[in-house]
Amino acid sequence: MRAIRRFSVRTVLPSAIAPLGDLASNLRWSWHAPTRDLFADLDPKRWAAVRHDPVALLGDLGPDRLAELAADPAFVAKVDAAAADLDGYLQGPGWYTQHAAAAGNAGAPRSIAYFSAEFGITAVLPQYSGGLGILAGDHLKAASDLGVPIVGVGLFYKTGYFKQSLSREGWQQETYPVLDPDGLPLALLREPDGTPCQVRVALPGGRQLVAHVWKAQVGRVPLLLLDSDVQANDEAARGITDRLYGGSGEHRLQQEMLLGIGGVRALRLWSRLTGAPAPDVYHCNEGHAGLLGLERIRELVQSEKLTFDEGLEAVRAGTVFTTHTPVPAGIDRFGTDQIQTYFGGDSALPGVPVERILALGAEDYPGGESGVFNMAVMGLRLGGRANGVSQLHGEVSRTMFDGLWPGFDDREVPITSITNGVHAPTWVDHRVFDLAEKYLGTRLVAEANVWDDVPRVPATEVWNARREMREQLVLEARRRLRSSWLRRGASGAELGWIENVLDPDVLTIGFARRVPTYKRLTLMLRDPDRLKALLLHPDRPVQLVIAGKSHPADDKGKSLIQQMVRFADDPEVRNRIVYLPNYDIAMAQYLYPGCDVWLNNPLRPFEACGTSGMKSALNGGLNLSILDGWWDEWYDGENGWAIPTADGVDDPEHRDDLEAAALYDLIEGQVAPRFYARDDDTGLPGRWLEMVSHTLRSLGPKVLATRMVRDYVEQLYTPAARAGWALDGDGHPGARELAAWKKRVRSAWDSVRVDHVESSGVSDAPQVGDVLSVQAFVSLDGLGAGDVQVQVVHGRVSYQDELTDTQLVTLHHAESYEGGRHRFEGDIKLARTGAFGYTVRVLPSHAGLASPTELGLVVNA
């Protein structure tokens, strides 16, 4: 028989140990080892059986066991101490308190809303697919540690992403186990009368999408997750949040409407229930949540009586947009007909005309496609500040989106970079923290200046810890491999060979990530015989641990997985290479500490950041990577190895052959010899351990998520909040004035010109130190001198008169003439030798602009 309804019955804890409920419901336990140890001590076997889930563990303990624990004074004291520690963490001052104090009268944001389509907090709450979600989870955790007042906004997916298994033939298979939110560390937001809170979003045809809101508590940070599986919805609407990145384009659009529009409404609900301040800054983590800007414009049009343009300026000022993909195919794009259906007619957002929405997402630039609505383009047009997630990714993004700022060099496109970081307490093995506490005096490496002291940790201790972590991975890999083979149809009797899979004393290389083609899972298989020789080398063997999921609709990615699985199934090499299905947070927490080398070989420059290598580095692993993402930025020649890239080779097959050969050469000629080169006296690989020590010293402080979040606060959140406040006076006079000014500038810009330029002060043989005086005569035709900025752009000049390595000098207004003509002047001190050239240009200028290039308007001489 099948149940017609299901629900979870939660445990009622005895009062003496009631704080266990608070400890289980706050996801700080996912990165706080003492709290996890407390739950493990309740029943180690059950703790393992429930896969380290405190809520499930408490639900699995019977009344007798709970009563026994409540009667144990020593255990009660442990619970009280853990509860007091959590309370101290939640209430104590963090770094942000100091930042806000230093901001003084200028102010710091009171609240920051962080929108993301996925959040990877813990394997217990599987609401993520890959790097985007893991990054979002680390962002919230680091914000909690620093005391940054963030509130997260996302969706609750009833089946998460998917669970991956393999067929007998090695083909990826997907299953979608249903998640019961009542059995997860979530709380349903309720009205004061106890009824579930509702968020409503209009759908075409007069339909209403109703969503409940679940709250996950991530340390100090609340995470609001909207859930469409509500009885008030019809069957189609109930399925909108059924799974992450599933369904048709229309299904995705409905999810993004709920995330963006519904997410803003959930924030208003949260403020009403708790008294929390409305966010000063809205951070859109990728384009999925970009529709939040439309809802905020609607609010301002209706409540403040602003026009659309005025509301747009107010919204832009306080919005931060982060792009994560350097691959155009990774951007959500919808047909304009879909946008018209969902935002026009009876479905229109009041005060937000559908034609203005279409203009925000239009690819109306050279190379763009008509009839397409681009979510990233809309995100950039609605975001006053934007960034990529590594320095190289910033460069790639400025090139990708330069059509939005015609007339400017790519380097001037207003997309900056903040390189991602990782949350050390989540990803670093306890053995590393134990060594830090023993020899450096602290476990709080993310908060202390201890990195230069890493050499004080004895090399023997480092090597022993690395060996223990490698052995831990070997045992876990065997367990997972056995489980995988049983699901593939093997019998236990034929799996005895698994007991000899991998060796805790062999050089271990890890490769785990999503499996789109550009990440090149199978690059290592380009020459199978050479790979076998590396794996089976008699003196310097190598072993590989590989994992990764392909999107369910990506048959090409699944084919790559099958190729890898079939190679790993070969009896000749299966003791030295394993493919582990269902890569997730739980697996990763064994992989990163247990691998000596982390391999990354994407097609450059398509890796936006690639944070898995950062996690490995914090555990004492060395990176072996293409110079892409963060590795391009922070590789220094001593913290790992850079795989040479065949830039300029157009044939992709030949390029893969060249780069695979370079990979084999590095492993064979440098990586393996260095790992196995042991000192005669100590038996340790001295040079290898020097690289480990250098990696921790050089990368440790850089790759932390706390560094990343501080960068966001200082470089983006605080300036965005101040820009928003400047436009948020009584009735938004600043927004009204800025919108009117932009309209006036745009209408007059076609008449702006540089009439002529004069220069003086240098001889026919100029020398370093000479001063070049420049006068520019400019016609503004209706604009004032204060509406523009006149610049001299100077630098090296080629034979084709192209300027490179340029610098800017702003000319000051000197005199006005009749007919709207003006003279601007200034000096340039010649500071370098070689071919020198310059030009003059005019840009709009206003205190409300986040960047002089914001409007995309420029007039060159």
Tab-separated table of N, CA and C in Angstrom, residues 389-518:
chain	number	residue	atom	x	y	z
A	389	VAL	N	34.633	37.141	-11.229
A	389	VAL	CA	35.024	36.429	-10.015
A	389	VAL	C	36.496	36.021	-9.995
A	390	SER	N	37.297	36.586	-10.871
A	390	SER	CA	38.759	36.526	-10.810
A	390	SER	C	39.258	37.636	-11.714
A	391	GLN	N	40.526	37.954	-11.615
A	391	GLN	CA	41.052	39.031	-12.452
A	391	GLN	C	40.923	38.680	-13.936
A	392	LEU	N	41.269	37.438	-14.296
A	392	LEU	CA	41.163	37.028	-15.689
A	392	LEU	C	39.703	37.010	-16.130
A	393	HIS	N	38.822	36.540	-15.268
A	393	HIS	CA	37.402	36.512	-15.628
A	393	HIS	C	36.866	37.930	-15.814
A	394	GLY	N	37.361	38.873	-15.037
A	394	GLY	CA	36.973	40.260	-15.251
A	394	GLY	C	37.355	40.730	-16.642
A	395	GLU	N	38.570	40.382	-17.080
A	395	GLU	CA	38.997	40.757	-18.424
A	395	GLU	C	38.100	40.114	-19.477
A	396	VAL	N	37.809	38.825	-19.289
A	396	VAL	CA	36.959	38.113	-20.249
A	396	VAL	C	35.566	38.730	-20.274
A	397	SER	N	35.036	39.082	-19.115
A	397	SER	CA	33.695	39.659	-19.036
A	397	SER	C	33.643	41.026	-19.706
A	398	ARG	N	34.685	41.814	-19.524
A	398	ARG	CA	34.699	43.129	-20.172
A	398	ARG	C	34.700	42.990	-21.698
A	399	THR	N	35.339	41.933	-22.197
A	399	THR	CA	35.316	41.672	-23.634
A	399	THR	C	33.960	41.136	-24.079
A	400	MET	N	33.386	40.220	-23.276
A	400	MET	CA	32.087	39.635	-23.617
A	400	MET	C	30.994	40.689	-23.742
A	401	PHE	N	31.025	41.660	-22.841
A	401	PHE	CA	29.920	42.608	-22.743
A	401	PHE	C	30.285	44.008	-23.221
A	402	ASP	N	31.380	44.131	-23.978
A	402	ASP	CA	31.812	45.475	-24.362
A	402	ASP	C	30.822	46.162	-25.290
A	403	GLY	N	29.924	45.404	-25.941
A	403	GLY	CA	28.932	46.017	-26.804
A	403	GLY	C	27.967	46.923	-26.065
A	404	LEU	N	27.878	46.757	-24.733
A	404	LEU	CA	27.003	47.626	-23.949
A	404	LEU	C	27.635	48.996	-23.715
A	405	TRP	N	28.929	49.126	-23.962
A	405	TRP	CA	29.637	50.393	-23.756
A	405	TRP	C	30.439	50.729	-25.011
A	406	PRO	N	29.760	51.014	-26.121
A	406	PRO	CA	30.465	51.297	-27.372
A	406	PRO	C	31.309	52.566	-27.239
A	407	GLY	N	32.411	52.564	-27.926
A	407	GLY	CA	33.275	53.737	-27.905
A	407	GLY	C	34.359	53.676	-26.852
A	408	PHE	N	34.321	52.648	-25.997
A	408	PHE	CA	35.329	52.525	-24.945
A	408	PHE	C	36.173	51.286	-25.181
A	409	ASP	N	37.446	51.366	-24.810
A	409	ASP	CA	38.285	50.179	-24.826
A	409	ASP	C	37.766	49.178	-23.794
A	410	ASP	N	38.046	47.897	-24.037
A	410	ASP	CA	37.542	46.859	-23.138
A	410	ASP	C	37.948	47.105	-21.691
A	411	ARG	N	39.159	47.596	-21.485
A	411	ARG	CA	39.633	47.766	-20.113
A	411	ARG	C	38.816	48.807	-19.354
A	412	GLU	N	38.057	49.663	-20.088
A	412	GLU	CA	37.263	50.696	-19.434
A	412	GLU	C	35.817	50.276	-19.198
A	413	VAL	N	35.438	49.103	-19.683
A	413	VAL	CA	34.084	48.600	-19.418
A	413	VAL	C	33.922	48.454	-17.904
A	414	PRO	N	32.846	49.005	-17.331
A	414	PRO	CA	32.737	49.060	-15.863
A	414	PRO	C	32.322	47.741	-15.216
A	415	ILE	N	33.172	46.725	-15.416
A	415	ILE	CA	33.029	45.444	-14.726
A	415	ILE	C	34.361	45.197	-14.025
A	416	THR	N	34.336	45.208	-12.711
A	416	THR	CA	35.567	45.016	-11.954
A	416	THR	C	35.717	43.530	-11.611
A	417	SER	N	36.655	43.220	-10.751
A	417	SER	CA	36.887	41.830	-10.352
A	417	SER	C	37.027	41.728	-8.847
A	418	ILE	N	36.373	40.731	-8.284
A	418	ILE	CA	36.654	40.301	-6.907
A	418	ILE	C	36.832	38.789	-6.973
A	419	THR	N	38.030	38.331	-6.734
A	419	THR	CA	38.330	36.913	-6.865
A	419	THR	C	37.651	36.135	-5.744
A	420	ASN	N	37.044	35.027	-6.132
A	420	ASN	CA	36.345	34.189	-5.160
A	420	ASN	C	37.277	33.713	-4.057
A	421	GLY	N	36.675	33.257	-2.984
A	421	GLY	CA	37.408	32.635	-1.886
A	421	GLY	C	36.603	31.460	-1.363
A	422	VAL	N	37.179	30.717	-0.439
A	422	VAL	CA	36.524	29.523	0.111
A	422	VAL	C	36.512	29.605	1.635
A	423	HIS	N	35.504	28.962	2.223
A	423	HIS	CA	35.293	29.035	3.659
A	423	HIS	C	36.114	27.953	4.355
A	424	ALA	N	37.242	28.355	4.926
A	424	ALA	CA	38.192	27.393	5.483
A	424	ALA	C	37.571	26.434	6.501
A	425	PRO	N	36.765	26.879	7.462
A	425	PRO	CA	36.217	25.915	8.433
A	425	PRO	C	35.364	24.825	7.800
A	426	THR	N	34.797	25.079	6.630
A	426	THR	CA	34.003	24.062	5.950
A	426	THR	C	34.878	23.035	5.253
A	427	TRP	N	35.981	23.474	4.661
A	427	TRP	CA	36.702	22.627	3.713
A	427	TRP	C	38.032	22.091	4.227
A	428	VAL	N	38.530	22.612	5.323
A	428	VAL	CA	39.847	22.194	5.804
A	428	VAL	C	39.692	21.082	6.838
A	429	ASP	N	40.472	20.035	6.686
A	429	ASP	CA	40.420	18.880	7.589
A	429	ASP	C	40.849	19.279	8.993
A	430	HIS	N	40.253	18.590	9.975
A	430	HIS	CA	40.559	18.943	11.375
A	430	HIS	C	42.024	18.760	11.702
A	431	ARG	N	42.716	17.875	10.981
A	431	ARG	CA	44.143	17.653	11.268
A	431	ARG	C	44.958	18.914	10.986
A	432	VAL	N	44.575	19.652	9.969
A	432	VAL	CA	45.269	20.903	9.656
A	432	VAL	C	45.038	21.911	10.775
A	433	PHE	N	43.799	22.013	11.236
A	433	PHE	CA	43.510	22.929	12.342
A	433	PHE	C	44.219	22.486	13.621
A	434	ASP	N	44.312	21.180	13.821
A	434	ASP	CA	45.016	20.677	15.018
A	434	ASP	C	46.477	21.116	15.010
A	435	LEU	N	47.116	21.017	13.843
A	435	LEU	CA	48.512	21.451	13.740
A	435	LEU	C	48.638	22.952	13.954
A	436	ALA	N	47.681	23.708	13.409
A	436	ALA	CA	47.719	25.159	13.596
A	436	ALA	C	47.588	25.507	15.074
A	437	GLU	N	46.708	24.825	15.764
A	437	GLU	CA	46.522	25.108	17.191
A	437	GLU	C	47.756	24.718	17.987
A	438	LYS	N	48.365	23.597	17.643
A	438	LYS	CA	49.514	23.093	18.393
A	438	LYS	C	50.759	23.955	18.199
A	439	TYR	N	51.003	24.385	16.969
A	439	TYR	CA	52.266	25.065	16.667
A	439	TYR	C	52.124	26.558	16.401
A	440	LEU	N	50.919	27.003	16.057
A	440	LEU	CA	50.720	28.419	15.756
A	440	LEU	C	49.845	29.105	16.788
A	441	GLY	N	49.256	28.323	17.678
A	441	GLY	CA	48.511	28.902	18.789
A	441	GLY	C	47.081	29.274	18.495
A	442	THR	N	46.545	28.876	17.337
A	442	THR	CA	45.156	29.227	17.032
A	442	THR	C	44.581	28.266	16.011
A	443	ARG	N	43.272	28.015	16.110
A	443	ARG	CA	42.528	27.298	15.072
A	443	ARG	C	41.860	28.273	14.113
A	444	LEU	N	41.826	29.532	14.491
A	444	LEU	CA	41.102	30.534	13.711
A	444	LEU	C	42.018	31.130	12.651
A	445	VAL	N	42.492	30.298	11.732
A	445	VAL	CA	43.454	30.775	10.738
A	445	VAL	C	42.830	31.827	9.830
A	446	ALA	N	41.495	31.789	9.689
A	446	ALA	CA	40.852	32.782	8.826
A	446	ALA	C	40.821	34.156	9.466
A	447	GLU	N	41.048	34.222	10.768
A	447	GLU	CA	40.952	35.488	11.474
A	447	GLU	C	42.289	35.974	12.024
A	448	ALA	N	43.338	35.201	11.809
A	448	ALA	CA	44.616	35.545	12.448
A	448	ALA	C	45.715	35.678	11.401
A	449	ASN	N	46.728	36.456	11.743
A	449	ASN	CA	47.895	36.621	10.884
A	449	ASN	C	48.936	35.572	11.243
A	450	VAL	N	48.696	34.348	10.820
A	450	VAL	CA	49.585	33.254	11.206
A	450	VAL	C	50.285	32.629	10.011
A	451	TRP	N	49.984	33.115	8.821
A	451	TRP	CA	50.452	32.400	7.638
A	451	TRP	C	51.975	32.414	7.511
A	452	ASP	N	52.602	33.505	7.912
A	452	ASP	CA	54.063	33.561	7.813
A	452	ASP	C	54.748	32.612	8.787
A	453	ASP	N	53.986	32.127	9.768
A	453	ASP	CA	54.565	31.224	10.771
A	453	ASP	C	54.409	29.750	10.405
A	454	VAL	N	53.843	29.457	9.250
A	454	VAL	CA	53.628	28.060	8.850
A	454	VAL	C	54.912	27.234	8.906
A	455	PRO	N	56.101	27.771	8.521
A	455	PRO	CA	57.319	26.949	8.603
A	455	PRO	C	57.641	26.449	10.009
A	456	ARG	N	57.003	27.019	11.040
A	456	ARG	CA	57.251	26.524	12.403
A	456	ARG	C	56.660	25.136	12.635
A	457	VAL	N	55.723	24.722	11.790
A	457	VAL	CA	55.142	23.385	11.934
A	457	VAL	C	56.158	22.373	11.410
A	458	PRO	N	56.574	21.407	12.210
A	458	PRO	CA	57.603	20.445	11.768
A	458	PRO	C	57.171	19.693	10.516
A	459	ALA	N	58.117	19.511	9.607
A	459	ALA	CA	57.818	18.839	8.343
A	459	ALA	C	57.294	17.427	8.568
A	460	THR	N	57.825	16.758	9.582
A	460	THR	CA	57.365	15.394	9.870
A	460	THR	C	55.890	15.382	10.222
A	461	GLU	N	55.476	16.364	10.994
A	461	GLU	CA	54.063	16.447	11.392
A	461	GLU	C	53.187	16.724	10.166
A	462	VAL	N	53.654	17.593	9.298
A	462	VAL	CA	52.893	17.895	8.084
A	462	VAL	C	52.756	16.636	7.231
A	463	TRP	N	53.860	15.927	7.050
A	463	TRP	CA	53.839	14.731	6.212
A	463	TRP	C	52.939	13.654	6.808
A	464	ASN	N	53.003	13.484	8.109
A	464	ASN	CA	52.156	12.467	8.754
A	464	ASN	C	50.676	12.828	8.618
A	465	ALA	N	50.357	14.105	8.779
A	465	ALA	CA	48.959	14.528	8.626
A	465	ALA	C	48.495	14.327	7.190
A	466	ARG	N	49.360	14.655	6.239
A	466	ARG	CA	48.994	14.461	4.840
A	466	ARG	C	48.754	12.973	4.554
A	467	ARG	N	49.564	12.113	5.141
A	467	ARG	CA	49.399	10.678	4.913
A	467	ARG	C	48.083	10.186	5.521
A	468	GLU	N	47.748	10.687	6.706
A	468	GLU	CA	46.481	10.294	7.335
A	468	GLU	C	45.282	10.753	6.502
A	469	MET	N	45.357	11.958	5.956
A	469	MET	CA	44.254	12.454	5.133
A	469	MET	C	44.142	11.658	3.838
A	470	ARG	N	45.294	11.259	3.295
A	470	ARG	CA	45.273	10.435	2.085
A	470	ARG	C	44.641	9.073	2.380
A	471	GLU	N	44.993	8.484	3.507
A	471	GLU	CA	44.418	7.190	3.882
A	471	GLU	C	42.910	7.306	4.124
A	472	GLN	N	42.498	8.405	4.732
A	472	GLN	CA	41.073	8.642	4.951
A	472	GLN	C	40.318	8.673	3.622
A	473	LEU	N	40.911	9.319	2.613
A	473	LEU	CA	40.296	9.363	1.289
A	473	LEU	C	40.260	7.973	0.665
A	474	VAL	N	41.331	7.219	0.803
A	474	VAL	CA	41.379	5.876	0.218
A	474	VAL	C	40.245	5.011	0.768
A	475	LEU	N	40.046	5.024	2.072
A	475	LEU	CA	38.990	4.216	2.684
A	475	LEU	C	37.610	4.676	2.220
A	476	GLU	N	37.412	5.988	2.150
A	476	GLU	CA	36.121	6.499	1.698
A	476	GLU	C	35.895	6.168	0.220
A	477	ALA	N	36.944	6.262	-0.592
A	477	ALA	CA	36.806	5.945	-2.021
A	477	ALA	C	36.432	4.480	-2.203
A	478	ARG	N	37.040	3.591	-1.429
A	478	ARG	CA	36.685	2.167	-1.531
A	478	ARG	C	35.222	1.943	-1.145
A	479	ARG	N	34.774	2.619	-0.083
A	479	ARG	CA	33.387	2.460	0.343
A	479	ARG	C	32.435	2.929	-0.752
A	480	ARG	N	32.717	4.084	-1.326
A	480	ARG	CA	31.838	4.622	-2.367
A	480	ARG	C	31.919	3.784	-3.643
A	481	LEU	N	33.107	3.283	-3.970
A	481	LEU	CA	33.256	2.472	-5.169
A	481	LEU	C	32.465	1.174	-5.043
A	482	ARG	N	32.523	0.555	-3.884
A	482	ARG	CA	31.744	-0.668	-3.656
A	482	ARG	C	30.251	-0.388	-3.815
A	483	SER	N	29.791	0.686	-3.194
A	483	SER	CA	28.380	1.033	-3.296
A	483	SER	C	27.984	1.273	-4.755
A	484	SER	N	28.858	1.949	-5.505
A	484	SER	CA	28.567	2.226	-6.900
A	484	SER	C	28.455	0.943	-7.709
A	485	TRP	N	29.391	0.017	-7.496
A	485	TRP	CA	29.366	-1.233	-8.254
A	485	TRP	C	28.155	-2.086	-7.906
A	486	LEU	N	27.729	-2.060	-6.672
A	486	LEU	CA	26.525	-2.803	-6.303
A	486	LEU	C	25.306	-2.226	-7.029
A	487	ARG	N	25.245	-0.892	-7.142
A	487	ARG	CA	24.148	-0.267	-7.883
A	487	ARG	C	24.250	-0.573	-9.371
A	488	ARG	N	25.451	-0.800	-9.851
A	488	ARG	CA	25.644	-1.135	-11.266
A	488	ARG	C	25.312	-2.592	-11.563
A	489	GLY	N	24.976	-3.354	-10.535
A	489	GLY	CA	24.531	-4.729	-10.751
A	489	GLY	C	25.533	-5.796	-10.386
A	490	ALA	N	26.678	-5.414	-9.844
A	490	ALA	CA	27.670	-6.408	-9.443
A	490	ALA	C	27.242	-7.075	-8.142
A	491	SER	N	27.731	-8.271	-7.907
A	491	SER	CA	27.488	-8.965	-6.638
A	491	SER	C	28.671	-8.739	-5.719
A	492	GLY	N	28.428	-8.816	-4.423
A	492	GLY	CA	29.502	-8.605	-3.468
A	492	GLY	C	30.644	-9.576	-3.660
A	493	ALA	N	30.343	-10.788	-4.136
A	493	ALA	CA	31.370	-11.813	-4.285
A	493	ALA	C	32.414	-11.456	-5.331
A	494	GLU	N	32.052	-10.615	-6.295
A	494	GLU	CA	33.003	-10.271	-7.350
A	494	GLU	C	33.725	-8.951	-7.116
A	495	LEU	N	33.584	-8.397	-5.902
A	495	LEU	CA	34.159	-7.082	-5.633
A	495	LEU	C	35.322	-7.122	-4.643
A	496	GLY	N	35.903	-8.283	-4.459
A	496	GLY	CA	37.034	-8.371	-3.535
A	496	GLY	C	38.204	-7.499	-3.936
A	497	TRP	N	38.333	-7.239	-5.227
A	497	TRP	CA	39.451	-6.420	-5.716
A	497	TRP	C	39.422	-5.005	-5.169
A	498	ILE	N	38.234	-4.542	-4.736
A	498	ILE	CA	38.126	-3.158	-4.265
A	498	ILE	C	38.957	-2.936	-3.009
A	499	GLU	N	39.222	-3.990	-2.242
A	499	GLU	CA	40.026	-3.829	-1.027
A	499	GLU	C	41.450	-3.392	-1.320
A	500	ASN	N	41.873	-3.517	-2.560
A	500	ASN	CA	43.234	-3.105	-2.944
A	500	ASN	C	43.242	-1.877	-3.847
A	501	VAL	N	42.072	-1.245	-3.993
A	501	VAL	CA	42.007	-0.034	-4.812
A	501	VAL	C	42.669	1.130	-4.078
A	502	LEU	N	43.533	1.813	-4.734
A	502	LEU	CA	44.285	2.950	-4.197
A	502	LEU	C	45.206	2.523	-3.063
A	503	ASP	N	46.172	3.377	-2.789
A	503	ASP	CA	47.203	3.067	-1.792
A	503	ASP	C	47.524	4.364	-1.055
A	504	PRO	N	47.443	4.374	0.261
A	504	PRO	CA	47.684	5.621	1.001
A	504	PRO	C	49.110	6.139	0.922
A	505	ASP	N	50.007	5.396	0.283
A	505	ASP	CA	51.387	5.861	0.147
A	505	ASP	C	51.753	6.246	-1.282
A	506	VAL	N	50.748	6.330	-2.145
A	506	VAL	CA	50.987	6.655	-3.559
A	506	VAL	C	50.531	8.086	-3.844
A	507	LEU	N	51.282	8.775	-4.685
A	507	LEU	CA	50.936	10.125	-5.109
A	507	LEU	C	49.505	10.143	-5.654
A	508	THR	N	48.656	10.980	-5.038
A	508	THR	CA	47.230	10.990	-5.365
A	508	THR	C	46.846	12.312	-6.007
A	509	ILE	N	46.288	12.210	-7.215
A	509	ILE	CA	45.842	13.388	-7.956
A	509	ILE	C	44.322	13.369	-8.017
A	510	GLY	N	43.703	14.508	-7.714
A	510	GLY	CA	42.253	14.607	-7.726
A	510	GLY	C	41.755	15.482	-8.854
A	511	PHE	N	40.599	15.103	-9.391
A	511	PHE	CA	39.928	15.902	-10.427
A	511	PHE	C	38.438	15.738	-10.182
A	512	ALA	N	37.760	16.810	-9.767
A	512	ALA	CA	36.325	16.719	-9.490
A	512	ALA	C	35.683	18.064	-9.782
A	513	ARG	N	34.648	18.055	-10.602
A	513	ARG	CA	33.945	19.275	-10.973
A	513	ARG	C	32.745	18.909	-11.844
A	514	ARG	N	31.944	19.906	-12.182
A	514	ARG	CA	30.900	19.675	-13.177
A	514	ARG	C	31.544	19.230	-14.487
A	515	VAL	N	30.738	18.634	-15.379
A	515	VAL	CA	31.311	18.071	-16.593
A	515	VAL	C	30.723	18.704	-17.860
A	516	PRO	N	30.850	20.024	-18.016
A	516	PRO	CA	30.655	20.592	-19.352
A	516	PRO	C	31.906	20.326	-20.175
A	517	THR	N	31.783	20.436	-21.479
A	517	THR	CA	32.909	20.043	-22.327
A	517	THR	C	34.143	20.898	-22.091
A	518	TYR	N	33.971	22.200	-21.769
A	518	TYR	CA	35.153	23.070	-21.681
A	518	TYR	C	36.038	22.733	-20.489
